[in-house]
Amino acid sequence: MRLLRNVISSLLPACCIALVFTVTPIDSTYTAGVIGAEPVCAQDPGGVERCMEAHEIITGVLDLFCPPGTRAHCEIACNLDGEVGQVNCICAQ
């Protein structure tokens, strides 16, 4: 029983620290970009608008190639600068 108590008392702080780093995002400037999230200030203010414009343009162009009676439905992933990284589209009603 004493051994179990010693193991639990030594694992509890490590689990708490691991939980904090799992939930709390780490700024990548402190880790040289190896791990962590980009700081919010690195996001380009016009990035969201450029991404939405790209979504409308890509969906509109691909809509021309869909069979009659269907429309293009696209998912677009953009980076923090608003540049398109990945596009997934289907033609559906």
PDB file as gemmi writes it, atoms N, CA and C in Angstrom:
CRYST1    1.000    1.000    1.000  90.00  90.00  90.00 P 1                      
ATOM      1  N   MET A   1       0.827  -1.186   0.000  1.00  0.00           N  
ATOM      2  CA  MET A   1       0.000   0.000   0.000  1.00  0.00           C  
ATOM      3  C   MET A   1       0.872   1.250   0.000  1.00  0.00           C  
ATOM      4  N   ARG A   2       1.965   1.192   0.748  1.00  0.00           N  
ATOM      5  CA  ARG A   2       2.858   2.335   0.816  1.00  0.00           C  
ATOM      6  C   ARG A   2       3.500   2.592  -0.545  1.00  0.00           C  
ATOM      7  N   LEU A   3       3.840   1.514  -1.279  1.00  0.00           N  
ATOM      8  CA  LEU A   3       4.433   1.645  -2.606  1.00  0.00           C  
ATOM      9  C   LEU A   3       3.437   2.294  -3.568  1.00  0.00           C  
ATOM     10  N   LEU A   4       2.186   1.896  -3.495  1.00  0.00           N  
ATOM     11  CA  LEU A   4       1.148   2.469  -4.342  1.00  0.00           C  
ATOM     12  C   LEU A   4       0.979   3.960  -4.063  1.00  0.00           C  
ATOM     13  N   ARG A   5       1.021   4.340  -2.791  1.00  0.00           N  
ATOM     14  CA  ARG A   5       0.895   5.740  -2.416  1.00  0.00           C  
ATOM     15  C   ARG A   5       2.080   6.551  -2.948  1.00  0.00           C  
ATOM     16  N   ASN A   6       3.284   5.971  -2.908  1.00  0.00           N  
ATOM     17  CA  ASN A   6       4.468   6.666  -3.421  1.00  0.00           C  
ATOM     18  C   ASN A   6       4.396   6.841  -4.940  1.00  0.00           C  
ATOM     19  N   VAL A   7       3.902   5.827  -5.638  1.00  0.00           N  
ATOM     20  CA  VAL A   7       3.782   5.909  -7.092  1.00  0.00           C  
ATOM     21  C   VAL A   7       2.762   6.968  -7.482  1.00  0.00           C  
ATOM     22  N   ILE A   8       1.617   6.968  -6.807  1.00  0.00           N  
ATOM     23  CA  ILE A   8       0.573   7.950  -7.112  1.00  0.00           C  
ATOM     24  C   ILE A   8       1.056   9.361  -6.801  1.00  0.00           C  
ATOM     25  N   SER A   9       1.732   9.546  -5.683  1.00  0.00           N  
ATOM     26  CA  SER A   9       2.197  10.881  -5.326  1.00  0.00           C  
ATOM     27  C   SER A   9       3.280  11.383  -6.279  1.00  0.00           C  
ATOM     28  N   SER A  10       4.029  10.490  -6.909  1.00  0.00           N  
ATOM     29  CA  SER A  10       5.039  10.945  -7.866  1.00  0.00           C  
ATOM     30  C   SER A  10       4.456  11.136  -9.264  1.00  0.00           C  
ATOM     31  N   LEU A  11       3.404  10.415  -9.627  1.00  0.00           N  
ATOM     32  CA  LEU A  11       2.796  10.553 -10.945  1.00  0.00           C  
ATOM     33  C   LEU A  11       1.821  11.714 -11.042  1.00  0.00           C  
ATOM     34  N   LEU A  12       1.214  12.093  -9.956  1.00  0.00           N  
ATOM     35  CA  LEU A  12       0.205  13.157  -9.974  1.00  0.00           C  
ATOM     36  C   LEU A  12       0.759  14.478 -10.503  1.00  0.00           C  
ATOM     37  N   PRO A  13       1.906  14.990 -10.032  1.00  0.00           N  
ATOM     38  CA  PRO A  13       2.414  16.248 -10.604  1.00  0.00           C  
ATOM     39  C   PRO A  13       2.756  16.127 -12.084  1.00  0.00           C  
ATOM     40  N   ALA A  14       3.300  14.998 -12.501  1.00  0.00           N  
ATOM     41  CA  ALA A  14       3.644  14.819 -13.910  1.00  0.00           C  
ATOM     42  C   ALA A  14       2.389  14.809 -14.776  1.00  0.00           C  
ATOM     43  N   CYS A  15       1.334  14.186 -14.306  1.00  0.00           N  
ATOM     44  CA  CYS A  15       0.074  14.163 -15.058  1.00  0.00           C  
ATOM     45  C   CYS A  15      -0.528  15.567 -15.160  1.00  0.00           C  
ATOM     46  N   CYS A  16      -0.435  16.338 -14.083  1.00  0.00           N  
ATOM     47  CA  CYS A  16      -0.972  17.704 -14.104  1.00  0.00           C  
ATOM     48  C   CYS A  16      -0.201  18.574 -15.092  1.00  0.00           C  
ATOM     49  N   ILE A  17       1.116  18.433 -15.111  1.00  0.00           N  
ATOM     50  CA  ILE A  17       1.939  19.212 -16.041  1.00  0.00           C  
ATOM     51  C   ILE A  17       1.632  18.796 -17.483  1.00  0.00           C  
ATOM     52  N   ALA A  18       1.496  17.503 -17.719  1.00  0.00           N  
ATOM     53  CA  ALA A  18       1.164  17.029 -19.062  1.00  0.00           C  
ATOM     54  C   ALA A  18      -0.197  17.538 -19.502  1.00  0.00           C  
ATOM     55  N   LEU A  19      -1.152  17.583 -18.602  1.00  0.00           N  
ATOM     56  CA  LEU A  19      -2.481  18.079 -18.921  1.00  0.00           C  
ATOM     57  C   LEU A  19      -2.446  19.558 -19.273  1.00  0.00           C  
ATOM     58  N   VAL A  20      -1.657  20.334 -18.546  1.00  0.00           N  
ATOM     59  CA  VAL A  20      -1.551  21.770 -18.835  1.00  0.00           C  
ATOM     60  C   VAL A  20      -0.976  21.984 -20.228  1.00  0.00           C  
ATOM     61  N   PHE A  21       0.072  21.246 -20.600  1.00  0.00           N  
ATOM     62  CA  PHE A  21       0.662  21.420 -21.921  1.00  0.00           C  
ATOM     63  C   PHE A  21      -0.212  20.854 -23.031  1.00  0.00           C  
ATOM     64  N   THR A  22      -1.099  19.949 -22.706  1.00  0.00           N  
ATOM     65  CA  THR A  22      -2.024  19.417 -23.700  1.00  0.00           C  
ATOM     66  C   THR A  22      -3.120  20.426 -24.001  1.00  0.00           C  
ATOM     67  N   VAL A  23      -3.625  21.098 -22.993  1.00  0.00           N  
ATOM     68  CA  VAL A  23      -4.748  22.023 -23.149  1.00  0.00           C  
ATOM     69  C   VAL A  23      -4.277  23.411 -23.552  1.00  0.00           C  
ATOM     70  N   THR A  24      -3.165  23.874 -23.024  1.00  0.00           N  
ATOM     71  CA  THR A  24      -2.686  25.226 -23.264  1.00  0.00           C  
ATOM     72  C   THR A  24      -1.798  25.256 -24.507  1.00  0.00           C  
ATOM     73  N   PRO A  25      -2.108  26.098 -25.488  1.00  0.00           N  
ATOM     74  CA  PRO A  25      -1.241  26.177 -26.661  1.00  0.00           C  
ATOM     75  C   PRO A  25       0.101  26.826 -26.311  1.00  0.00           C  
ATOM     76  N   ILE A  26       1.152  26.280 -26.883  1.00  0.00           N  
ATOM     77  CA  ILE A  26       2.497  26.811 -26.652  1.00  0.00           C  
ATOM     78  C   ILE A  26       2.854  27.686 -27.840  1.00  0.00           C  
ATOM     79  N   ASP A  27       3.336  28.884 -27.581  1.00  0.00           N  
ATOM     80  CA  ASP A  27       3.748  29.786 -28.648  1.00  0.00           C  
ATOM     81  C   ASP A  27       5.003  29.231 -29.311  1.00  0.00           C  
ATOM     82  N   SER A  28       4.984  29.129 -30.626  1.00  0.00           N  
ATOM     83  CA  SER A  28       6.100  28.517 -31.344  1.00  0.00           C  
ATOM     84  C   SER A  28       7.353  29.380 -31.328  1.00  0.00           C  
ATOM     85  N   THR A  29       7.248  30.655 -30.938  1.00  0.00           N  
ATOM     86  CA  THR A  29       8.451  31.491 -30.878  1.00  0.00           C  
ATOM     87  C   THR A  29       9.368  31.049 -29.743  1.00  0.00           C  
ATOM     88  N   TYR A  30       8.815  30.410 -28.724  1.00  0.00           N  
ATOM     89  CA  TYR A  30       9.625  29.939 -27.603  1.00  0.00           C  
ATOM     90  C   TYR A  30      10.270  28.588 -27.881  1.00  0.00           C  
ATOM     91  N   THR A  31       9.775  27.870 -28.865  1.00  0.00           N  
ATOM     92  CA  THR A  31      10.300  26.538 -29.163  1.00  0.00           C  
ATOM     93  C   THR A  31      10.967  26.489 -30.528  1.00  0.00           C  
ATOM     94  N   ALA A  32      11.332  27.620 -31.082  1.00  0.00           N  
ATOM     95  CA  ALA A  32      11.995  27.734 -32.388  1.00  0.00           C  
ATOM     96  C   ALA A  32      11.163  27.098 -33.497  1.00  0.00           C  
ATOM     97  N   GLY A  33       9.858  27.102 -33.356  1.00  0.00           N  
ATOM     98  CA  GLY A  33       8.969  26.588 -34.382  1.00  0.00           C  
ATOM     99  C   GLY A  33       8.880  25.083 -34.460  1.00  0.00           C  
ATOM    100  N   VAL A  34       9.552  24.370 -33.538  1.00  0.00           N  
ATOM    101  CA  VAL A  34       9.527  22.917 -33.580  1.00  0.00           C  
ATOM    102  C   VAL A  34       8.157  22.400 -33.175  1.00  0.00           C  
ATOM    103  N   ILE A  35       7.601  22.917 -32.066  1.00  0.00           N  
ATOM    104  CA  ILE A  35       6.252  22.571 -31.645  1.00  0.00           C  
ATOM    105  C   ILE A  35       5.529  23.857 -31.314  1.00  0.00           C  
ATOM    106  N   GLY A  36       4.235  23.773 -31.185  1.00  0.00           N  
ATOM    107  CA  GLY A  36       3.457  24.921 -30.744  1.00  0.00           C  
ATOM    108  C   GLY A  36       2.680  25.571 -31.868  1.00  0.00           C  
ATOM    109  N   ALA A  37       1.852  26.511 -31.483  1.00  0.00           N  
ATOM    110  CA  ALA A  37       0.992  27.212 -32.425  1.00  0.00           C  
ATOM    111  C   ALA A  37       1.606  28.550 -32.799  1.00  0.00           C  
ATOM    112  N   GLU A  38       1.257  29.017 -33.983  1.00  0.00           N  
ATOM    113  CA  GLU A  38       1.704  30.344 -34.394  1.00  0.00           C  
ATOM    114  C   GLU A  38       1.012  31.389 -33.529  1.00  0.00           C  
ATOM    115  N   PRO A  39       1.721  32.453 -33.160  1.00  0.00           N  
ATOM    116  CA  PRO A  39       1.066  33.496 -32.380  1.00  0.00           C  
ATOM    117  C   PRO A  39      -0.059  34.149 -33.174  1.00  0.00           C  
ATOM    118  N   VAL A  40      -1.066  34.615 -32.462  1.00  0.00           N  
ATOM    119  CA  VAL A  40      -2.226  35.223 -33.110  1.00  0.00           C  
ATOM    120  C   VAL A  40      -1.817  36.460 -33.897  1.00  0.00           C  
ATOM    121  N   CYS A  41      -0.808  37.199 -33.425  1.00  0.00           N  
ATOM    122  CA  CYS A  41      -0.392  38.415 -34.117  1.00  0.00           C  
ATOM    123  C   CYS A  41       0.239  38.105 -35.469  1.00  0.00           C  
ATOM    124  N   ALA A  42       0.614  36.824 -35.722  1.00  0.00           N  
ATOM    125  CA  ALA A  42       1.202  36.463 -37.006  1.00  0.00           C  
ATOM    126  C   ALA A  42       0.137  36.322 -38.084  1.00  0.00           C  
ATOM    127  N   GLN A  43      -1.122  36.328 -37.691  1.00  0.00           N  
ATOM    128  CA  GLN A  43      -2.198  36.181 -38.664  1.00  0.00           C  
ATOM    129  C   GLN A  43      -2.370  37.476 -39.429  1.00  0.00           C  
ATOM    130  N   ASP A  44      -2.427  37.367 -40.746  1.00  0.00           N  
ATOM    131  CA  ASP A  44      -2.615  38.520 -41.606  1.00  0.00           C  
ATOM    132  C   ASP A  44      -4.058  39.004 -41.470  1.00  0.00           C  
ATOM    133  N   PRO A  45      -4.277  40.303 -41.247  1.00  0.00           N  
ATOM    134  CA  PRO A  45      -5.651  40.793 -41.063  1.00  0.00           C  
ATOM    135  C   PRO A  45      -6.557  40.542 -42.268  1.00  0.00           C  
ATOM    136  N   GLY A  46      -6.013  40.542 -43.477  1.00  0.00           N  
ATOM    137  CA  GLY A  46      -6.834  40.318 -44.658  1.00  0.00           C  
ATOM    138  C   GLY A  46      -6.900  38.863 -45.076  1.00  0.00           C  
ATOM    139  N   GLY A  47      -6.323  37.973 -44.295  1.00  0.00           N  
ATOM    140  CA  GLY A  47      -6.267  36.563 -44.659  1.00  0.00           C  
ATOM    141  C   GLY A  47      -7.630  35.911 -44.749  1.00  0.00           C  
ATOM    142  N   VAL A  48      -8.521  36.264 -43.848  1.00  0.00           N  
ATOM    143  CA  VAL A  48      -9.861  35.661 -43.853  1.00  0.00           C  
ATOM    144  C   VAL A  48     -10.622  36.079 -45.110  1.00  0.00           C  
ATOM    145  N   GLU A  49     -10.518  37.345 -45.473  1.00  0.00           N  
ATOM    146  CA  GLU A  49     -11.220  37.821 -46.665  1.00  0.00           C  
ATOM    147  C   GLU A  49     -10.674  37.161 -47.920  1.00  0.00           C  
ATOM    148  N   ARG A  50      -9.335  37.012 -48.015  1.00  0.00           N  
ATOM    149  CA  ARG A  50      -8.747  36.365 -49.181  1.00  0.00           C  
ATOM    150  C   ARG A  50      -9.168  34.902 -49.267  1.00  0.00           C  
ATOM    151  N   CYS A  51      -9.254  34.245 -48.141  1.00  0.00           N  
ATOM    152  CA  CYS A  51      -9.670  32.847 -48.127  1.00  0.00           C  
ATOM    153  C   CYS A  51     -11.124  32.722 -48.571  1.00  0.00           C  
ATOM    154  N   MET A  52     -11.986  33.603 -48.113  1.00  0.00           N  
ATOM    155  CA  MET A  52     -13.394  33.565 -48.507  1.00  0.00           C  
ATOM    156  C   MET A  52     -13.557  33.888 -49.994  1.00  0.00           C  
ATOM    157  N   GLU A  53     -12.757  34.835 -50.501  1.00  0.00           N  
ATOM    158  CA  GLU A  53     -12.801  35.152 -51.929  1.00  0.00           C  
ATOM    159  C   GLU A  53     -12.351  33.952 -52.756  1.00  0.00           C  
ATOM    160  N   ALA A  54     -11.292  33.286 -52.309  1.00  0.00           N  
ATOM    161  CA  ALA A  54     -10.803  32.102 -53.019  1.00  0.00           C  
ATOM    162  C   ALA A  54     -11.870  31.011 -53.017  1.00  0.00           C  
ATOM    163  N   HIS A  55     -12.588  30.867 -51.905  1.00  0.00           N  
ATOM    164  CA  HIS A  55     -13.663  29.865 -51.824  1.00  0.00           C  
ATOM    165  C   HIS A  55     -14.743  30.163 -52.856  1.00  0.00           C  
ATOM    166  N   GLU A  56     -15.149  31.410 -52.963  1.00  0.00           N  
ATOM    167  CA  GLU A  56     -16.197  31.779 -53.929  1.00  0.00           C  
ATOM    168  C   GLU A  56     -15.731  31.557 -55.362  1.00  0.00           C  
ATOM    169  N   ILE A  57     -14.476  31.937 -55.664  1.00  0.00           N  
ATOM    170  CA  ILE A  57     -13.953  31.800 -57.029  1.00  0.00           C  
ATOM    171  C   ILE A  57     -13.830  30.324 -57.406  1.00  0.00           C  
ATOM    172  N   ILE A  58     -13.227  29.526 -56.537  1.00  0.00           N  
ATOM    173  CA  ILE A  58     -13.017  28.110 -56.833  1.00  0.00           C  
ATOM    174  C   ILE A  58     -14.357  27.393 -56.965  1.00  0.00           C  
ATOM    175  N   THR A  59     -15.279  27.672 -56.060  1.00  0.00           N  
ATOM    176  CA  THR A  59     -16.595  27.035 -56.133  1.00  0.00           C  
ATOM    177  C   THR A  59     -17.316  27.434 -57.413  1.00  0.00           C  
ATOM    178  N   GLY A  60     -17.226  28.705 -57.791  1.00  0.00           N  
ATOM    179  CA  GLY A  60     -17.878  29.180 -59.017  1.00  0.00           C  
ATOM    180  C   GLY A  60     -17.320  28.527 -60.267  1.00  0.00           C  
ATOM    181  N   VAL A  61     -15.993  28.384 -60.329  1.00  0.00           N  
ATOM    182  CA  VAL A  61     -15.374  27.771 -61.508  1.00  0.00           C  
ATOM    183  C   VAL A  61     -15.722  26.285 -61.582  1.00  0.00           C  
ATOM    184  N   LEU A  62     -15.605  25.580 -60.473  1.00  0.00           N  
ATOM    185  CA  LEU A  62     -15.894  24.147 -60.480  1.00  0.00           C  
ATOM    186  C   LEU A  62     -17.382  23.870 -60.688  1.00  0.00           C  
ATOM    187  N   ASP A  63     -18.224  24.821 -60.356  1.00  0.00           N  
ATOM    188  CA  ASP A  63     -19.664  24.679 -60.570  1.00  0.00           C  
ATOM    189  C   ASP A  63     -19.980  24.543 -62.067  1.00  0.00           C  
ATOM    190  N   LEU A  64     -19.147  25.149 -62.922  1.00  0.00           N  
ATOM    191  CA  LEU A  64     -19.350  25.063 -64.367  1.00  0.00           C  
ATOM    192  C   LEU A  64     -19.149  23.647 -64.892  1.00  0.00           C  
ATOM    193  N   PHE A  65     -18.341  22.846 -64.202  1.00  0.00           N  
ATOM    194  CA  PHE A  65     -18.036  21.495 -64.656  1.00  0.00           C  
ATOM    195  C   PHE A  65     -18.946  20.430 -64.038  1.00  0.00           C  
ATOM    196  N   CYS A  66     -19.831  20.824 -63.143  1.00  0.00           N  
ATOM    197  CA  CYS A  66     -20.740  19.859 -62.515  1.00  0.00           C  
ATOM    198  C   CYS A  66     -21.861  19.480 -63.489  1.00  0.00           C  
ATOM    199  N   PRO A  67     -22.384  18.265 -63.379  1.00  0.00           N  
ATOM    200  CA  PRO A  67     -23.505  17.841 -64.236  1.00  0.00           C  
ATOM    201  C   PRO A  67     -24.735  18.715 -63.994  1.00  0.00           C  
ATOM    202  N   PRO A  68     -25.627  18.764 -64.970  1.00  0.00           N  
ATOM    203  CA  PRO A  68     -26.850  19.569 -64.799  1.00  0.00           C  
ATOM    204  C   PRO A  68     -27.649  19.116 -63.581  1.00  0.00           C  
ATOM    205  N   GLY A  69     -28.175  20.074 -62.868  1.00  0.00           N  
ATOM    206  CA  GLY A  69     -28.977  19.789 -61.677  1.00  0.00           C  
ATOM    207  C   GLY A  69     -28.150  19.666 -60.404  1.00  0.00           C  
ATOM    208  N   THR A  70     -26.834  19.812 -60.499  1.00  0.00           N  
ATOM    209  CA  THR A  70     -25.981  19.739 -59.307  1.00  0.00           C  
ATOM    210  C   THR A  70     -25.152  21.013 -59.203  1.00  0.00           C  
ATOM    211  N   ARG A  71     -24.611  21.214 -58.019  1.00  0.00           N  
ATOM    212  CA  ARG A  71     -23.760  22.382 -57.774  1.00  0.00           C  
ATOM    213  C   ARG A  71     -22.496  21.919 -57.069  1.00  0.00           C  
ATOM    214  N   ALA A  72     -21.448  22.712 -57.187  1.00  0.00           N  
ATOM    215  CA  ALA A  72     -20.189  22.400 -56.518  1.00  0.00           C  
ATOM    216  C   ALA A  72     -20.285  22.821 -55.052  1.00  0.00           C  
ATOM    217  N   HIS A  73     -19.831  21.936 -54.186  1.00  0.00           N  
ATOM    218  CA  HIS A  73     -19.744  22.222 -52.756  1.00  0.00           C  
ATOM    219  C   HIS A  73     -18.289  21.978 -52.366  1.00  0.00           C  
ATOM    220  N   CYS A  74     -17.619  23.025 -51.903  1.00  0.00           N  
ATOM    221  CA  CYS A  74     -16.177  22.931 -51.651  1.00  0.00           C  
ATOM    222  C   CYS A  74     -15.836  23.249 -50.202  1.00  0.00           C  
ATOM    223  N   GLU A  75     -14.807  22.564 -49.710  1.00  0.00           N  
ATOM    224  CA  GLU A  75     -14.168  22.891 -48.439  1.00  0.00           C  
ATOM    225  C   GLU A  75     -12.763  23.357 -48.765  1.00  0.00           C  
ATOM    226  N   ILE A  76     -12.378  24.504 -48.223  1.00  0.00           N  
ATOM    227  CA  ILE A  76     -11.063  25.057 -48.516  1.00  0.00           C  
ATOM    228  C   ILE A  76     -10.345  25.313 -47.199  1.00  0.00           C  
ATOM    229  N   ALA A  77      -9.096  24.885 -47.120  1.00  0.00           N  
ATOM    230  CA  ALA A  77      -8.260  25.142 -45.947  1.00  0.00           C  
ATOM    231  C   ALA A  77      -7.219  26.191 -46.329  1.00  0.00           C  
ATOM    232  N   CYS A  78      -7.152  27.248 -45.533  1.00  0.00           N  
ATOM    233  CA  CYS A  78      -6.189  28.326 -45.779  1.00  0.00           C  
ATOM    234  C   CYS A  78      -5.219  28.430 -44.599  1.00  0.00           C  
ATOM    235  N   ASN A  79      -4.033  28.977 -44.873  1.00  0.00           N  
ATOM    236  CA  ASN A  79      -3.084  29.204 -43.788  1.00  0.00           C  
ATOM    237  C   ASN A  79      -3.350  30.571 -43.166  1.00  0.00           C  
ATOM    238  N   LEU A  80      -2.487  31.013 -42.271  1.00  0.00           N  
ATOM    239  CA  LEU A  80      -2.716  32.283 -41.565  1.00  0.00           C  
ATOM    240  C   LEU A  80      -2.644  33.497 -42.483  1.00  0.00           C  
ATOM    241  N   ASP A  81      -1.972  33.361 -43.634  1.00  0.00           N  
ATOM    242  CA  ASP A  81      -1.866  34.472 -44.574  1.00  0.00           C  
ATOM    243  C   ASP A  81      -3.041  34.544 -45.539  1.00  0.00           C  
ATOM    244  N   GLY A  82      -3.924  33.563 -45.504  1.00  0.00           N  
ATOM    245  CA  GLY A  82      -5.056  33.535 -46.413  1.00  0.00           C  
ATOM    246  C   GLY A  82      -4.774  32.782 -47.691  1.00  0.00           C  
ATOM    247  N   GLU A  83      -3.604  32.156 -47.808  1.00  0.00           N  
ATOM    248  CA  GLU A  83      -3.280  31.379 -48.999  1.00  0.00           C  
ATOM    249  C   GLU A  83      -3.952  30.011 -48.904  1.00  0.00           C  
ATOM    250  N   VAL A  84      -4.508  29.571 -50.032  1.00  0.00           N  
ATOM    251  CA  VAL A  84      -5.222  28.298 -50.069  1.00  0.00           C  
ATOM    252  C   VAL A  84      -4.221  27.153 -49.976  1.00  0.00           C  
ATOM    253  N   GLY A  85      -4.485  26.224 -49.061  1.00  0.00           N  
ATOM    254  CA  GLY A  85      -3.606  25.086 -48.892  1.00  0.00           C  
ATOM    255  C   GLY A  85      -4.191  23.804 -49.438  1.00  0.00           C  
ATOM    256  N   GLN A  86      -5.483  23.589 -49.237  1.00  0.00           N  
ATOM    257  CA  GLN A  86      -6.113  22.353 -49.681  1.00  0.00           C  
ATOM    258  C   GLN A  86      -7.552  22.646 -50.076  1.00  0.00           C  
ATOM    259  N   VAL A  87      -8.020  21.981 -51.144  1.00  0.00           N  
ATOM    260  CA  VAL A  87      -9.379  22.156 -51.633  1.00  0.00           C  
ATOM    261  C   VAL A  87      -9.999  20.775 -51.839  1.00  0.00           C  
ATOM    262  N   ASN A  88     -11.183  20.578 -51.317  1.00  0.00           N  
ATOM    263  CA  ASN A  88     -11.967  19.350 -51.544  1.00  0.00           C  
ATOM    264  C   ASN A  88     -13.342  19.761 -52.035  1.00  0.00           C  
ATOM    265  N   CYS A  89     -13.721  19.287 -53.222  1.00  0.00           N  
ATOM    266  CA  CYS A  89     -15.011  19.663 -53.819  1.00  0.00           C  
ATOM    267  C   CYS A  89     -15.758  18.432 -54.290  1.00  0.00           C  
ATOM    268  N   ILE A  90     -17.081  18.517 -54.246  1.00  0.00           N  
ATOM    269  CA  ILE A  90     -17.966  17.504 -54.819  1.00  0.00           C  
ATOM    270  C   ILE A  90     -19.102  18.221 -55.532  1.00  0.00           C  
ATOM    271  N   CYS A  91     -19.719  17.513 -56.467  1.00  0.00           N  
ATOM    272  CA  CYS A  91     -20.912  18.016 -57.122  1.00  0.00           C  
ATOM    273  C   CYS A  91     -22.109  17.306 -56.509  1.00  0.00           C  
ATOM    274  N   ALA A  92     -23.037  18.061 -55.957  1.00  0.00           N  
ATOM    275  CA  ALA A  92     -24.225  17.494 -55.325  1.00  0.00           C  
ATOM    276  C   ALA A  92     -25.398  18.445 -55.512  1.00  0.00           C  
ATOM    277  N   GLN A  93     -26.601  17.912 -55.238  1.00  0.00           N  
ATOM    278  CA  GLN A  93     -27.799  18.741 -55.376  1.00  0.00           C  
ATOM    279  C   GLN A  93     -27.943  19.717 -54.261  1.00  0.00           C  
TER     280      GLN A  93                                                      
END                                                                             
